[in-house]
JSON list of C-alpha atoms in Angstrom, two decimals:
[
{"chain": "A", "resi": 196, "resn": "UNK", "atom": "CA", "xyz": [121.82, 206.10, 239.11]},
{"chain": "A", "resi": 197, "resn": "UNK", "atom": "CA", "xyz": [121.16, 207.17, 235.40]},
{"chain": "A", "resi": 198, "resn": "UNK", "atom": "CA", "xyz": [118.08, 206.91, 233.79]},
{"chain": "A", "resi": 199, "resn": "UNK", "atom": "CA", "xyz": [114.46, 208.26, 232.77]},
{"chain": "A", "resi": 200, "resn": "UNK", "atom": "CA", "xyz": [112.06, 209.10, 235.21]},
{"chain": "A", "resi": 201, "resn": "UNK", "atom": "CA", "xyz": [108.41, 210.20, 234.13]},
{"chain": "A", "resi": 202, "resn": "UNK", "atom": "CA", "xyz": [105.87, 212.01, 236.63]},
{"chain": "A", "resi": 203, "resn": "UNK", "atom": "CA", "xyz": [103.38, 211.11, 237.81]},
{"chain": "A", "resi": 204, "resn": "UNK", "atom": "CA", "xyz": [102.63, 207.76, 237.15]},
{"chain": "A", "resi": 205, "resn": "UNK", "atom": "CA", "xyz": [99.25, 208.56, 237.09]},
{"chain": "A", "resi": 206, "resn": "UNK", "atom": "CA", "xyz": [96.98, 211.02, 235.95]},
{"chain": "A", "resi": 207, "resn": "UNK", "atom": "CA", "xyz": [93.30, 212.00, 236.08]},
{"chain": "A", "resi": 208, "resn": "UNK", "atom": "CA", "xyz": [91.83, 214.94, 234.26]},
{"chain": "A", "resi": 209, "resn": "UNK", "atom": "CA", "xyz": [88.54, 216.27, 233.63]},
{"chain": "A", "resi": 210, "resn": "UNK", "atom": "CA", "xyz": [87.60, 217.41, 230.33]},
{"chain": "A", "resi": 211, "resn": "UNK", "atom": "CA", "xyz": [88.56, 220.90, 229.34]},
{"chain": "A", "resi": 212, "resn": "UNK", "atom": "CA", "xyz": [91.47, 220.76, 231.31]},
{"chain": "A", "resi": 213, "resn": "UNK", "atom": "CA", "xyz": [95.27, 220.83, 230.47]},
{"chain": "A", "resi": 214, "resn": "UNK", "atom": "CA", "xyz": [97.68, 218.73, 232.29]},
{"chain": "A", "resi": 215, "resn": "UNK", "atom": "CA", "xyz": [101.71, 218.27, 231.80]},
{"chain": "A", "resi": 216, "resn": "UNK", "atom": "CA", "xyz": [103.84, 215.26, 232.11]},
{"chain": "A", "resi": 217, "resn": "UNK", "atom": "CA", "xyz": [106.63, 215.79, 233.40]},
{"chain": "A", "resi": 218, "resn": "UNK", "atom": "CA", "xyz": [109.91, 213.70, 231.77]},
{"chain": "A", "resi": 219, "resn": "UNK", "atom": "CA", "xyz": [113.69, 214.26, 233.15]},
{"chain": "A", "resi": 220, "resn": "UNK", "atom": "CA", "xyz": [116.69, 212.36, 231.88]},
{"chain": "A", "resi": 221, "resn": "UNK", "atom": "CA", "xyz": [120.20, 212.59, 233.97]},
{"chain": "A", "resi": 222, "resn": "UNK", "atom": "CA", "xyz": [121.74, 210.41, 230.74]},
{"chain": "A", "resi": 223, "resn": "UNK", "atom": "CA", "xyz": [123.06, 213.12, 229.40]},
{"chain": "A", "resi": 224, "resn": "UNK", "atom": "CA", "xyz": [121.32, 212.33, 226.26]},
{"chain": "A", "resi": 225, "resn": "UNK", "atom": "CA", "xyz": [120.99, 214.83, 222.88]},
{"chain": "A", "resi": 226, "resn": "UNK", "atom": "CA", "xyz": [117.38, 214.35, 221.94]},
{"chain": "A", "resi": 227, "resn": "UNK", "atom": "CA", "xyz": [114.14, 213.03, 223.69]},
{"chain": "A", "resi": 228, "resn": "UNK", "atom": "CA", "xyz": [111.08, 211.90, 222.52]},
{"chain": "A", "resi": 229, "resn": "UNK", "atom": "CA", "xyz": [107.33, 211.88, 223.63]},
{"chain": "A", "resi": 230, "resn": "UNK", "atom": "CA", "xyz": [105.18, 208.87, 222.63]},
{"chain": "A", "resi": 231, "resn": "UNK", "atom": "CA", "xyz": [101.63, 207.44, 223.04]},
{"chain": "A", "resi": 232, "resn": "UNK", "atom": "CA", "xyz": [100.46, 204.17, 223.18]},
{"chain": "A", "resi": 233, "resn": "UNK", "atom": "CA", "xyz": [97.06, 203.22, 222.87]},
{"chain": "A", "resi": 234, "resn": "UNK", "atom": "CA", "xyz": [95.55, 199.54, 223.18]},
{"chain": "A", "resi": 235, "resn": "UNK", "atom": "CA", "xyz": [96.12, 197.44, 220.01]},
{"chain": "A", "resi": 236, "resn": "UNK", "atom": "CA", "xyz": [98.18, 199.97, 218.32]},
{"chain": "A", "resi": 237, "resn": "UNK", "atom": "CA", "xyz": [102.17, 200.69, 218.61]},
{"chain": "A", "resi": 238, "resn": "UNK", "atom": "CA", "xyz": [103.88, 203.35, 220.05]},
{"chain": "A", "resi": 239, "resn": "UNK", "atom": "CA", "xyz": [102.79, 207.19, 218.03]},
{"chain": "A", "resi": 240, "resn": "UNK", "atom": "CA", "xyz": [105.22, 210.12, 217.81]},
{"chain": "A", "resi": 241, "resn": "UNK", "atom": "CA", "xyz": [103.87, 212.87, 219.18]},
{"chain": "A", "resi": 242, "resn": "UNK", "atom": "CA", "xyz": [106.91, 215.18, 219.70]},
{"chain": "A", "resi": 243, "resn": "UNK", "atom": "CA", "xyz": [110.66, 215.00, 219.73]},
{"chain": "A", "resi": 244, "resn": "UNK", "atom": "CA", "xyz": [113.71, 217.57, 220.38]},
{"chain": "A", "resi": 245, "resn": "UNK", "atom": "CA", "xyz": [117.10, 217.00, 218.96]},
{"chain": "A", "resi": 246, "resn": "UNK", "atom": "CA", "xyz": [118.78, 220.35, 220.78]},
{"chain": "A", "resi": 247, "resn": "UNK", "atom": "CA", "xyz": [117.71, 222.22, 223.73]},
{"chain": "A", "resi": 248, "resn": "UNK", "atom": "CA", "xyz": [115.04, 225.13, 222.60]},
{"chain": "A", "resi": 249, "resn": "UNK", "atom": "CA", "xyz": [114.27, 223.04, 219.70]},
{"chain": "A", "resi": 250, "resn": "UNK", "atom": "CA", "xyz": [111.43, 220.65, 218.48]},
{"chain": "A", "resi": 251, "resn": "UNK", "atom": "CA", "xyz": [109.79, 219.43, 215.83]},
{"chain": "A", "resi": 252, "resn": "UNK", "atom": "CA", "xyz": [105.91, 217.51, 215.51]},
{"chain": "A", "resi": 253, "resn": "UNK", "atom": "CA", "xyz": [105.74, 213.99, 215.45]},
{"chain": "A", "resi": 254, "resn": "UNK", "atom": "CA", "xyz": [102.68, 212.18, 213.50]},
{"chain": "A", "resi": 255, "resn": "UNK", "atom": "CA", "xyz": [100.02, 213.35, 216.16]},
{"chain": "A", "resi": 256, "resn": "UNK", "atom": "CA", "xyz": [101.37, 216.46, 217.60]},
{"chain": "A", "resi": 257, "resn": "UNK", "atom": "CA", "xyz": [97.61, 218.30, 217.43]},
{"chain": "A", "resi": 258, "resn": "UNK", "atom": "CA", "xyz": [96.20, 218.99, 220.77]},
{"chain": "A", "resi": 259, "resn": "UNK", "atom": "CA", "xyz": [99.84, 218.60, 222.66]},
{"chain": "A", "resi": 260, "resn": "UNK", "atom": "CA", "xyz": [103.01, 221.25, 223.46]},
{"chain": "A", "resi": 261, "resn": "UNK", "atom": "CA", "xyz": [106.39, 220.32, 224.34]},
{"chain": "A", "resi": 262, "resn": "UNK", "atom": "CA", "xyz": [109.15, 223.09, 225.31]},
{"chain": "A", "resi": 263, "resn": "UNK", "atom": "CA", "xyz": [113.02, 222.39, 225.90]},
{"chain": "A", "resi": 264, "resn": "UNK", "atom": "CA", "xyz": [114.41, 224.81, 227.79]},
{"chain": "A", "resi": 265, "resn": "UNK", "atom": "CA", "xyz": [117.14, 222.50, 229.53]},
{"chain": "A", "resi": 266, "resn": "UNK", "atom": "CA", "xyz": [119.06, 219.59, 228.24]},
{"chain": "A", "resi": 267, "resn": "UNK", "atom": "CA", "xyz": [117.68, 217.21, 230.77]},
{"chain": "A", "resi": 268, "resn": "UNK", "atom": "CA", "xyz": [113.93, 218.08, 230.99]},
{"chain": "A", "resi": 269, "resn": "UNK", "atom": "CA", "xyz": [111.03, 217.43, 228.09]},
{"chain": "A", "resi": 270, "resn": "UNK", "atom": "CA", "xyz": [107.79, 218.65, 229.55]},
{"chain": "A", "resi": 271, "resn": "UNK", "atom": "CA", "xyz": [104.27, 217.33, 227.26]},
{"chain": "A", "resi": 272, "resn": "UNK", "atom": "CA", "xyz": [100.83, 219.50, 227.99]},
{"chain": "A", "resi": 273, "resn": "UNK", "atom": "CA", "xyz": [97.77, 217.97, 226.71]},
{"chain": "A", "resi": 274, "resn": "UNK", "atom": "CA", "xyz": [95.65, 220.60, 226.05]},
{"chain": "A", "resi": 275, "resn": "UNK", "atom": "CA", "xyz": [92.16, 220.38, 226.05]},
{"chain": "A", "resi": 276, "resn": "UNK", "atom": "CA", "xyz": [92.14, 220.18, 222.30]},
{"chain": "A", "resi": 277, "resn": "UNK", "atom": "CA", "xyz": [93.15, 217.10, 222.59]},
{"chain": "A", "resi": 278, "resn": "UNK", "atom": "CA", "xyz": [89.81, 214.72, 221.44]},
{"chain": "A", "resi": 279, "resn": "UNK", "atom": "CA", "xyz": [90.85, 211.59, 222.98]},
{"chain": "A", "resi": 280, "resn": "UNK", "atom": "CA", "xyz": [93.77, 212.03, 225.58]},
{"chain": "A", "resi": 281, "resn": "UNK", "atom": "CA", "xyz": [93.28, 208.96, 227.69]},
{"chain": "A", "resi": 282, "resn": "UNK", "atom": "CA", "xyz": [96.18, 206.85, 226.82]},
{"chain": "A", "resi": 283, "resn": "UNK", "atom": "CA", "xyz": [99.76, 205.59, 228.03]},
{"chain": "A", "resi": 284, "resn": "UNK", "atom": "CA", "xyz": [102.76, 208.12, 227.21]},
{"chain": "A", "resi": 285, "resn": "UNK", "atom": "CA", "xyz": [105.55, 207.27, 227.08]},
{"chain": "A", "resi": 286, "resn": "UNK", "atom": "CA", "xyz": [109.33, 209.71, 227.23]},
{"chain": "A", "resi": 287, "resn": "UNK", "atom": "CA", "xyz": [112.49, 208.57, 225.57]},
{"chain": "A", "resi": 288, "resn": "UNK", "atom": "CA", "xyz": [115.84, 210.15, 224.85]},
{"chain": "A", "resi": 289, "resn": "UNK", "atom": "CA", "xyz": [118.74, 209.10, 222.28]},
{"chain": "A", "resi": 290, "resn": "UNK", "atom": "CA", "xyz": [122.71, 210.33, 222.17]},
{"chain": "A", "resi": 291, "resn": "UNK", "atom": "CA", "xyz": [123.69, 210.96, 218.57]},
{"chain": "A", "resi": 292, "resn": "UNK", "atom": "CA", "xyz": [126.07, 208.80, 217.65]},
{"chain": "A", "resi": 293, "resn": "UNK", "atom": "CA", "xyz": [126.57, 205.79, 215.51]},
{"chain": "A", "resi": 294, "resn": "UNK", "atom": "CA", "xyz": [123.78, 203.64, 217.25]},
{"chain": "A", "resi": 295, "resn": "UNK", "atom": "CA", "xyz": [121.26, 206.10, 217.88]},
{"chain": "A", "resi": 296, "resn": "UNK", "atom": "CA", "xyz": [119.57, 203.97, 220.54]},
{"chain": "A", "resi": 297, "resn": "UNK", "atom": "CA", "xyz": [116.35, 205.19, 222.33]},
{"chain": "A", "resi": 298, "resn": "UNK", "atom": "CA", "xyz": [115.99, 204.22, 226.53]},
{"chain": "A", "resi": 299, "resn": "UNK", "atom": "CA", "xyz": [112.62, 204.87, 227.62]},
{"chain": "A", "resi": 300, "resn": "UNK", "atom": "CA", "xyz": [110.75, 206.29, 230.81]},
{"chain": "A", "resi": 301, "resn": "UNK", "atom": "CA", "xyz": [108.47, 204.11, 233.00]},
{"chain": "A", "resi": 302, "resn": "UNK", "atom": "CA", "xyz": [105.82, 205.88, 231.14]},
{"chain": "A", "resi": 303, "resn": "UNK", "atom": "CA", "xyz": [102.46, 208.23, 232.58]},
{"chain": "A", "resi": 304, "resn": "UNK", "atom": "CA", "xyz": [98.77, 206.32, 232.11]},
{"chain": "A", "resi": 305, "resn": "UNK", "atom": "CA", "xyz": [96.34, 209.78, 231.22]},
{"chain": "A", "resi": 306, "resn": "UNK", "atom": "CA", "xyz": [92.39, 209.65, 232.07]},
{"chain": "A", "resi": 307, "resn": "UNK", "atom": "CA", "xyz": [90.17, 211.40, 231.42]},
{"chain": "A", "resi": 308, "resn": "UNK", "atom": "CA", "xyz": [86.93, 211.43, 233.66]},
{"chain": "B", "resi": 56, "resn": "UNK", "atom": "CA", "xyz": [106.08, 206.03, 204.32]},
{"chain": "B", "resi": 57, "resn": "UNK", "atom": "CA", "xyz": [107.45, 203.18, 206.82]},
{"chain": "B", "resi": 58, "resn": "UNK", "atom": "CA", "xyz": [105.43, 200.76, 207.85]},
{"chain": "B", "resi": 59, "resn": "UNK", "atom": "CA", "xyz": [106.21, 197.81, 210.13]},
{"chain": "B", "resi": 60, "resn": "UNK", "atom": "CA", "xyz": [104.12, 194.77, 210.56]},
{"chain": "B", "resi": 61, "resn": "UNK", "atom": "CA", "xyz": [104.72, 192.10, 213.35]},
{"chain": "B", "resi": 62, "resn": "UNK", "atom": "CA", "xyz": [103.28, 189.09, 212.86]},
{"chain": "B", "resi": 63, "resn": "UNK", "atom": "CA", "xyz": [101.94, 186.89, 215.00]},
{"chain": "B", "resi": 64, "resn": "UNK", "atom": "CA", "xyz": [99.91, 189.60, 217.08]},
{"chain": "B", "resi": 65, "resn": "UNK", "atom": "CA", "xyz": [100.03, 186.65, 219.85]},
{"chain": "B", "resi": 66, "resn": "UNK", "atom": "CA", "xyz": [101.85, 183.65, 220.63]},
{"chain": "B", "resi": 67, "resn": "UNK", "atom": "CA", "xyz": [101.87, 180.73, 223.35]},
{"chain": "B", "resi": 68, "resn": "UNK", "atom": "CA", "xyz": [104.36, 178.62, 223.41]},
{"chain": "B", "resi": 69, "resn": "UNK", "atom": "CA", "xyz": [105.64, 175.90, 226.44]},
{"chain": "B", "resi": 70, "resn": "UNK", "atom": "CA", "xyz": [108.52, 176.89, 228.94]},
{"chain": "B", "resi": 71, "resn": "UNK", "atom": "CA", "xyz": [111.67, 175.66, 226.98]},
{"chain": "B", "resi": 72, "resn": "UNK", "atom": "CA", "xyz": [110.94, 176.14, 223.77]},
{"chain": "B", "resi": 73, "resn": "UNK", "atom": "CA", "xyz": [112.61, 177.83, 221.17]},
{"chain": "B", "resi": 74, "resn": "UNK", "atom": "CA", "xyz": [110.95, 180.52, 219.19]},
{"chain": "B", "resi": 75, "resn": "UNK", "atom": "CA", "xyz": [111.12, 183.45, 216.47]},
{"chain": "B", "resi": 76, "resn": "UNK", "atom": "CA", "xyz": [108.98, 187.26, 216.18]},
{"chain": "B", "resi": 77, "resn": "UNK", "atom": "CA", "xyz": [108.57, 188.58, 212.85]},
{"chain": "B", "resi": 78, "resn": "UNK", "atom": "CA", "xyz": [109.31, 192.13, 211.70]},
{"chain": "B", "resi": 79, "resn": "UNK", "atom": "CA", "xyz": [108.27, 193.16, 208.31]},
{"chain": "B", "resi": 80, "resn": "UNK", "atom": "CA", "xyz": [109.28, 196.53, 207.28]},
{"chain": "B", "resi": 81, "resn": "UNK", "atom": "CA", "xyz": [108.07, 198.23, 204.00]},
{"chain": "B", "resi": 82, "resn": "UNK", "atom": "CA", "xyz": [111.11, 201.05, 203.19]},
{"chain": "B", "resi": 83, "resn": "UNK", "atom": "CA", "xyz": [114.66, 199.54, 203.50]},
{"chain": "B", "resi": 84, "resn": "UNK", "atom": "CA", "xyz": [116.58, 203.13, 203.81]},
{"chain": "B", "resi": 85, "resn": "UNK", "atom": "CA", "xyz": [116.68, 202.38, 207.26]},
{"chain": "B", "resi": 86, "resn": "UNK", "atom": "CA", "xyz": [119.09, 203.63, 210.02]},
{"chain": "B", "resi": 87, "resn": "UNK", "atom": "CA", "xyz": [118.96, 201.25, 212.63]},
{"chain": "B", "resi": 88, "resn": "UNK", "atom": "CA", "xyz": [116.51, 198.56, 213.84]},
{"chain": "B", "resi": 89, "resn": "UNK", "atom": "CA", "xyz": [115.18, 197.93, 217.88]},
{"chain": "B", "resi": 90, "resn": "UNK", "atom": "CA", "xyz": [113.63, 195.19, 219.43]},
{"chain": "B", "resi": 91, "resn": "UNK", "atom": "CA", "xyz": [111.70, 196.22, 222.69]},
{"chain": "B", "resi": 92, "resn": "UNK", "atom": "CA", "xyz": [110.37, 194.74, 225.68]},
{"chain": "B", "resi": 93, "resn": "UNK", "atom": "CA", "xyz": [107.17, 195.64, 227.42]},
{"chain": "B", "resi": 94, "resn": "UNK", "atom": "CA", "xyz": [105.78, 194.15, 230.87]},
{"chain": "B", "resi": 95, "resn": "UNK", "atom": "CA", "xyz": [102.10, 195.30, 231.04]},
{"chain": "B", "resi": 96, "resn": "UNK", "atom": "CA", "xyz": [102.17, 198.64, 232.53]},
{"chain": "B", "resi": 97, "resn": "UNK", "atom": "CA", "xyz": [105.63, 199.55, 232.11]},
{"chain": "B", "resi": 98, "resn": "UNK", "atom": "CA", "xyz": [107.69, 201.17, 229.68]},
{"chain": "B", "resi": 99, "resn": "UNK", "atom": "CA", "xyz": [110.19, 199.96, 227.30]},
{"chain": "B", "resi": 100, "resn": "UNK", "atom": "CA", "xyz": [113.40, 197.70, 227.80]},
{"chain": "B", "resi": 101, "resn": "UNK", "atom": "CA", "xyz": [115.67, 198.06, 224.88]},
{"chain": "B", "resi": 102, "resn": "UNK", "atom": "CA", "xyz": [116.60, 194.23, 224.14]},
{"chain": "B", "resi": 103, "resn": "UNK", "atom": "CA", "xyz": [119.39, 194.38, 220.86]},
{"chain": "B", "resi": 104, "resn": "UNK", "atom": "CA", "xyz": [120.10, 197.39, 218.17]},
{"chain": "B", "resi": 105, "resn": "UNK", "atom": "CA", "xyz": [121.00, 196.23, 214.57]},
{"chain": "B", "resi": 106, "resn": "UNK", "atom": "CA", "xyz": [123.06, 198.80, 213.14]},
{"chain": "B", "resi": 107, "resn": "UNK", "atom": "CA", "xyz": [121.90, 199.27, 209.29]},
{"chain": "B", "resi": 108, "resn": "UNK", "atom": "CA", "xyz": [125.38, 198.04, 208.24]},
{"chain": "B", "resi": 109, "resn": "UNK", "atom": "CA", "xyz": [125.00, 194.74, 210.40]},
{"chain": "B", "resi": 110, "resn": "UNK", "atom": "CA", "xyz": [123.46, 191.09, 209.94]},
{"chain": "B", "resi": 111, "resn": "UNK", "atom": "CA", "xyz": [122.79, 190.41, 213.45]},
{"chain": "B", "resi": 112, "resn": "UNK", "atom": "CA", "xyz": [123.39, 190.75, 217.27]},
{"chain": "B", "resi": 113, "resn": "UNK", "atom": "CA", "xyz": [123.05, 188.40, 220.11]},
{"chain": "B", "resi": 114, "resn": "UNK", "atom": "CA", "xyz": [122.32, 188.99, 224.04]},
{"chain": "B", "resi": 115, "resn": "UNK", "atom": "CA", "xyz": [122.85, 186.21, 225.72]},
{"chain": "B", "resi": 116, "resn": "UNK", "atom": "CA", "xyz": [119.06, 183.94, 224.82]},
{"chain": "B", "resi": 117, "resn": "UNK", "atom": "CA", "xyz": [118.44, 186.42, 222.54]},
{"chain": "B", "resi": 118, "resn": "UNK", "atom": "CA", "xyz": [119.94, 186.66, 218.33]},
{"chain": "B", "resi": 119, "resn": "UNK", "atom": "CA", "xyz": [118.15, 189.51, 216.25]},
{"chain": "B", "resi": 120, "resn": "UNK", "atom": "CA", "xyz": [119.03, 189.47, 212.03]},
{"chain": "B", "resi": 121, "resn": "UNK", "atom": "CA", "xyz": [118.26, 192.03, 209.60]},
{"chain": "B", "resi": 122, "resn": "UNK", "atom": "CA", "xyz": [117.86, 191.29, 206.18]},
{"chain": "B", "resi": 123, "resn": "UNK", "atom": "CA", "xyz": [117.17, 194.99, 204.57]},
{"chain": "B", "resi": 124, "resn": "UNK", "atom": "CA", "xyz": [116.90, 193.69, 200.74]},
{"chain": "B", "resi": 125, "resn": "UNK", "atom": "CA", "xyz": [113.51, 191.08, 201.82]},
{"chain": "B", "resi": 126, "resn": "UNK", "atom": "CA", "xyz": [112.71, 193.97, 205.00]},
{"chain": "B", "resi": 127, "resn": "UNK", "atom": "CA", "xyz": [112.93, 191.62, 207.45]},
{"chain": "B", "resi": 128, "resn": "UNK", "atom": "CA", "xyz": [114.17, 191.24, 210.83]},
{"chain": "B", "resi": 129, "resn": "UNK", "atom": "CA", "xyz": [113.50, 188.13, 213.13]},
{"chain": "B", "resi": 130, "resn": "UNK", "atom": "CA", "xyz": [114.26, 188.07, 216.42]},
{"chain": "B", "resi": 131, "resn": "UNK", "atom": "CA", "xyz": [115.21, 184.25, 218.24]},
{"chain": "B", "resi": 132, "resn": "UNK", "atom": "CA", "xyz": [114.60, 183.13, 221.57]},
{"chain": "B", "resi": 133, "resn": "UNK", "atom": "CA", "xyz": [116.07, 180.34, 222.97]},
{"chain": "B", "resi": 134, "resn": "UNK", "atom": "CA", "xyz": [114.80, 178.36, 225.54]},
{"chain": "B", "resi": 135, "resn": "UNK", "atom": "CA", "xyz": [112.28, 180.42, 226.62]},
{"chain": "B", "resi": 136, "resn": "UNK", "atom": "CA", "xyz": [111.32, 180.72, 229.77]},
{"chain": "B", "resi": 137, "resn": "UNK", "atom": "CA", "xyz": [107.83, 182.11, 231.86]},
{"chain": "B", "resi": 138, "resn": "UNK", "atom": "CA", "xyz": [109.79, 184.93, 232.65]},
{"chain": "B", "resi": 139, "resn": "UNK", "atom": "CA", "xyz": [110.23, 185.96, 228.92]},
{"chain": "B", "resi": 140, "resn": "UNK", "atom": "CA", "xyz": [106.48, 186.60, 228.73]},
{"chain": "B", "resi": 141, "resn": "UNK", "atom": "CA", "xyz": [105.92, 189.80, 227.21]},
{"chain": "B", "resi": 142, "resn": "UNK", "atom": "CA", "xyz": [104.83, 192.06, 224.29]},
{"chain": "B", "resi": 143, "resn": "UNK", "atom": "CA", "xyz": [107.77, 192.59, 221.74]},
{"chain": "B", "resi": 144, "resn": "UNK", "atom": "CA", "xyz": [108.29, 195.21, 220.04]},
{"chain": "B", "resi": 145, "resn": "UNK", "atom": "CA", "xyz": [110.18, 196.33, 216.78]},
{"chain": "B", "resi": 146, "resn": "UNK", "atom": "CA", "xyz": [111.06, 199.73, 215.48]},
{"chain": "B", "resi": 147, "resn": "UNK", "atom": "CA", "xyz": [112.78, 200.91, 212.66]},
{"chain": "B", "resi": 148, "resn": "UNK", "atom": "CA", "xyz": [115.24, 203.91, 213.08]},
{"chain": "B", "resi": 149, "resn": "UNK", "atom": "CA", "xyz": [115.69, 206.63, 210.60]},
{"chain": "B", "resi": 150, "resn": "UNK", "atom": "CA", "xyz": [117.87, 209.52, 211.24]},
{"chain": "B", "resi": 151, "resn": "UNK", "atom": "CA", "xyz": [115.40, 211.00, 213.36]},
{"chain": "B", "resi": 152, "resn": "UNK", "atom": "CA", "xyz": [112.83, 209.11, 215.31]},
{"chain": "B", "resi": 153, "resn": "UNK", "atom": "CA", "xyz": [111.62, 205.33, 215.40]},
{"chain": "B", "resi": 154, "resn": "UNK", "atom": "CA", "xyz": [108.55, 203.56, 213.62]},
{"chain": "B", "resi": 155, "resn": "UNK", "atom": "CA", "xyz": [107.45, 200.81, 215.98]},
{"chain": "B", "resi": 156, "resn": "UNK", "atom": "CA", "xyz": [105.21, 197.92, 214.75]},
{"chain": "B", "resi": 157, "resn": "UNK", "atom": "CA", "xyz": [102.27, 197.14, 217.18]},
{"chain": "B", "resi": 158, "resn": "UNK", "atom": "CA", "xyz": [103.93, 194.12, 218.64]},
{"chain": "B", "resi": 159, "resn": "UNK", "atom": "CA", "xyz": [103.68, 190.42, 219.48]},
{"chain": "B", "resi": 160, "resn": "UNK", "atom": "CA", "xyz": [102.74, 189.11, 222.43]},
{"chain": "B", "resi": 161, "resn": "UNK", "atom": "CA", "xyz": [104.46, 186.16, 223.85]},
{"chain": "B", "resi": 162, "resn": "UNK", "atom": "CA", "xyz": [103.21, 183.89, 226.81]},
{"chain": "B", "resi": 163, "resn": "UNK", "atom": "CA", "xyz": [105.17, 181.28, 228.11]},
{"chain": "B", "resi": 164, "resn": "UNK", "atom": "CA", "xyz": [103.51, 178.51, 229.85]},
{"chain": "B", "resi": 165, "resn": "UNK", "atom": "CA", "xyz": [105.06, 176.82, 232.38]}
]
């Protein structure tokens, strides 16, 4: 059963804290992709990987770290330099090929108390 | 810079009728094009990809076109159903990541 599955599907933090999200993909897919979503607004890049032990920032990357040590796993930690965390996040991953088409996770709602 | 604009932000429309989303897009050097899905609280379902190269695809109810030269896309549903109520999404592809628009949300009354 292939797919994207993001943990958990909720999360509560308190401020000053860090918390990761965890995202795992069994697609077998090149690159993956962290996203938020806030209310009103569309999806924001916040990080992406193309290889494994490779990634570059997305248009909001401060106050978040990604690593990619394996193929199938894209960890996010929002740190607690993050101003505003609370908000939906979303995980996707892409194959390279002709298409380039992104799948996407069930998604982690983040707040902060 | 890319931007996308979907207009309307909301639409409600009977069951059965037939109906079209709007994607503007500002920078044609584009890679691909998406149309998305999204049940509140959920993720995304990818619906149709439109190749930079193509005109159009079709899933069953659903046809999405690209025109690149006006920036354009348009996405048609036919005979929409309650079921089909949802927030759309479109994002444009370049060779790396996707610029999504902030959607249109449909409601179809029964």
């Amino acid at each position: 059963d292939g797919g994207i599955t993001q943990s958990p599907k909720y999360l509560f933090r308190k401020e000053g804290q860090n918390v990761t999200l965890s995202c795992e993909q069994n697609l077998n897919h090149d690159a993956m992709y962290w996203y938020r979503q806030d209310p009103g607004q569309g999806l924001r890049l916040i990080y992406y990987s193309q290889i494994v032990n490779d990634f570059q920032k997305g248009d909001i990357a401060e106050g978040y770290s990604v690593s990619r040590e394996k193929k199938e796993s894209f960890p996010l930690t929002v740190t607690s330099a993050q101003k505003n965390p609370t908000a939906f996040y979303l995980c996707a991953s892409s194959i390279f090929n002709s298409r380039n088409e992104q799948f996407f996770g069930p998604g982690t709602r983040l707040t902060v108390l | 810079k890319q931007e996308v604009t979907q207009i309307p932000a909301a639409l409600s429309v009977p069951e059965g009728e037939n109906l079209v989303l709007n994607c503007s897009f500002t920078d044609s050097a584009i890679y691909n094009l998406q149309w998305f899905r999204q049940d509140p609280g959920k993720g995304l379902t990818s619906l149709l990809l439109i190749q930079s190269s193509q005109r159009e695809q079709t899933s069953g109810r659903l046809n999405a076109s690209l025109d690149k030269s006006s920036g354009r896309s348009t996405l048609y549903i036919a005979a929409s159903q309650p079921g089909d109520s949802a927030t759309y999404l479109c994002a444009l592809g370049g060779s790396e990541k996707l610029v999504f628009g902030k959607g249109t949300k449909l409601t179809v009354n029964p």
